[in-house]
Amino acid sequence: MGLIKANMLKDEIRTLIENALMDLGYVKFSIDMDALKADISAGKADELKDFVEVNTTYSIVPAKIKFLLVSGNNIFAKKDAIKALGFRWDGKTKQRYRQRNYLAL
């Protein structure tokens, strides 16, 4: 599995009976989704359960890393193994680096 920058949960609200929600005051030009989300978050979901459906989605956002650097103890003693993994030596920064592989998670 690759590096992960953030795990995110996201609630998706789908209205079932728009006219009933408008009668309850969730109106802009159409359904006031911001007010609806706020009231659901504030605990009014039971009152609205016949009119909306809330779906939660889970997203994984991979980290945006371009290069991997080698660090740790005894890295010079393990230089052959590190080189075998494709890391190169940068004399300017005195670090071993490798471009990140963009593989699917």
mmCIF file of C-alpha atoms in Angstrom:
data_model
loop_
_atom_site.group_PDB
_atom_site.id
_atom_site.type_symbol
_atom_site.label_atom_id
_atom_site.label_comp_id
_atom_site.label_asym_id
_atom_site.label_seq_id
_atom_site.Cartn_x
_atom_site.Cartn_y
_atom_site.Cartn_z
ATOM 1 C CA MET A 1 0.000 0.000 0.000
ATOM 2 C CA GLY A 2 1.319 3.466 -0.849
ATOM 3 C CA LEU A 3 1.660 6.449 1.388
ATOM 4 C CA ILE A 4 -1.598 8.069 2.457
ATOM 5 C CA LYS A 5 -1.980 11.794 3.013
ATOM 6 C CA ALA A 6 -5.459 11.735 4.544
ATOM 7 C CA ASN A 7 -8.434 9.496 5.092
ATOM 8 C CA MET A 8 -11.702 11.300 4.672
ATOM 9 C CA LEU A 9 -15.286 10.479 5.495
ATOM 10 C CA LYS A 10 -17.920 12.411 3.621
ATOM 11 C CA ASP A 11 -21.687 12.391 4.103
ATOM 12 C CA GLU A 12 -23.780 12.669 0.962
ATOM 13 C CA ILE A 13 -27.353 13.843 1.442
ATOM 14 C CA ARG A 14 -29.953 12.875 -1.159
ATOM 15 C CA THR A 15 -33.368 14.486 -0.837
ATOM 16 C CA LEU A 16 -36.338 12.186 -1.201
ATOM 17 C CA ILE A 17 -39.338 14.543 -0.903
ATOM 18 C CA GLU A 18 -38.219 18.031 -1.918
ATOM 19 C CA ASN A 19 -41.594 19.744 -1.444
ATOM 20 C CA ALA A 20 -41.839 18.551 2.164
ATOM 21 C CA LEU A 21 -38.341 19.883 2.860
ATOM 22 C CA MET A 22 -39.247 23.226 1.311
ATOM 23 C CA ASP A 23 -42.357 23.373 3.526
ATOM 24 C CA LEU A 24 -40.069 22.853 6.545
ATOM 25 C CA GLY A 25 -38.070 25.932 5.517
ATOM 26 C CA TYR A 26 -35.083 24.367 3.764
ATOM 27 C CA VAL A 27 -35.376 26.710 0.805
ATOM 28 C CA LYS A 28 -33.103 28.923 -1.229
ATOM 29 C CA PHE A 29 -34.096 28.891 -4.864
ATOM 30 C CA SER A 30 -34.170 25.134 -4.363
ATOM 31 C CA ILE A 31 -33.429 23.009 -1.278
ATOM 32 C CA ASP A 32 -31.105 24.808 1.176
ATOM 33 C CA MET A 33 -28.526 22.012 1.406
ATOM 34 C CA ASP A 34 -26.295 23.992 3.805
ATOM 35 C CA ALA A 35 -29.108 24.386 6.336
ATOM 36 C CA LEU A 36 -30.145 20.781 5.810
ATOM 37 C CA LYS A 37 -26.596 19.517 6.472
ATOM 38 C CA ALA A 38 -26.319 21.743 9.546
ATOM 39 C CA ASP A 39 -29.607 20.456 11.014
ATOM 40 C CA ILE A 40 -28.704 16.824 10.310
ATOM 41 C CA SER A 41 -25.340 17.391 12.021
ATOM 42 C CA ALA A 42 -27.140 19.093 14.927
ATOM 43 C CA GLY A 43 -29.241 15.986 15.606
ATOM 44 C CA LYS A 44 -32.432 16.613 13.664
ATOM 45 C CA ALA A 45 -31.948 13.556 11.459
ATOM 46 C CA ASP A 46 -34.924 11.693 12.998
ATOM 47 C CA GLU A 47 -37.275 14.526 12.051
ATOM 48 C CA LEU A 48 -35.964 14.448 8.468
ATOM 49 C CA LYS A 49 -35.502 10.699 7.921
ATOM 50 C CA ASP A 50 -38.611 10.379 5.716
ATOM 51 C CA PHE A 51 -37.441 13.195 3.434
ATOM 52 C CA VAL A 52 -33.684 12.640 3.017
ATOM 53 C CA GLU A 53 -31.196 9.833 2.751
ATOM 54 C CA VAL A 54 -27.635 10.258 4.094
ATOM 55 C CA ASN A 55 -24.867 8.202 2.485
ATOM 56 C CA THR A 56 -21.337 8.227 3.898
ATOM 57 C CA THR A 57 -18.398 7.760 1.540
ATOM 58 C CA TYR A 58 -14.777 7.022 2.453
ATOM 59 C CA SER A 59 -11.944 8.503 0.387
ATOM 60 C CA ILE A 60 -8.233 7.791 0.468
ATOM 61 C CA VAL A 61 -6.034 10.617 -0.754
ATOM 62 C CA PRO A 62 -2.491 9.496 -1.624
ATOM 63 C CA ALA A 63 0.376 11.708 -0.521
ATOM 64 C CA LYS A 64 1.882 13.887 -3.243
ATOM 65 C CA ILE A 65 5.513 12.875 -2.874
ATOM 66 C CA LYS A 66 7.880 13.190 -5.819
ATOM 67 C CA PHE A 67 11.046 11.782 -4.234
ATOM 68 C CA LEU A 68 11.812 9.293 -1.491
ATOM 69 C CA LEU A 69 14.861 9.925 0.724
ATOM 70 C CA VAL A 70 16.811 7.367 2.725
ATOM 71 C CA SER A 71 17.319 8.115 6.416
ATOM 72 C CA GLY A 72 18.079 6.115 9.531
ATOM 73 C CA ASN A 73 20.913 4.367 11.310
ATOM 74 C CA ASN A 74 23.762 2.630 9.484
ATOM 75 C CA ILE A 75 22.593 3.637 5.999
ATOM 76 C CA PHE A 76 26.197 3.629 4.742
ATOM 77 C CA ALA A 77 26.646 0.043 5.947
ATOM 78 C CA LYS A 78 23.551 -0.921 3.916
ATOM 79 C CA LYS A 79 24.442 1.072 0.805
ATOM 80 C CA ASP A 80 24.461 -1.957 -1.517
ATOM 81 C CA ALA A 81 20.912 -2.924 -0.567
ATOM 82 C CA ILE A 82 19.804 0.700 -0.870
ATOM 83 C CA LYS A 83 21.405 1.003 -4.326
ATOM 84 C CA ALA A 84 19.700 -2.233 -5.381
ATOM 85 C CA LEU A 85 16.355 -0.584 -4.636
ATOM 86 C CA GLY A 86 17.152 2.155 -7.161
ATOM 87 C CA PHE A 87 18.285 4.942 -4.835
ATOM 88 C CA ARG A 88 20.960 7.304 -6.159
ATOM 89 C CA TRP A 89 23.517 9.375 -4.271
ATOM 90 C CA ASP A 90 23.253 13.175 -4.427
ATOM 91 C CA GLY A 91 26.659 14.615 -3.577
ATOM 92 C CA LYS A 92 25.269 18.112 -3.179
ATOM 93 C CA THR A 93 22.754 17.230 -0.433
ATOM 94 C CA LYS A 94 24.678 14.123 0.770
ATOM 95 C CA GLN A 95 21.502 12.002 0.598
ATOM 96 C CA ARG A 96 20.292 8.946 -1.260
ATOM 97 C CA TYR A 97 17.060 9.574 -3.222
ATOM 98 C CA ARG A 98 14.726 7.878 -5.660
ATOM 99 C CA GLN A 99 11.821 9.176 -7.694
ATOM 100 C CA ARG A 100 8.547 7.916 -6.260
ATOM 101 C CA ASN A 101 6.882 5.112 -8.192
ATOM 102 C CA TYR A 102 3.323 6.013 -9.065
ATOM 103 C CA LEU A 103 1.738 2.631 -8.503
ATOM 104 C CA ALA A 104 -1.916 2.016 -7.701
ATOM 105 C CA LEU A 105 -2.667 1.590 -4.008
#
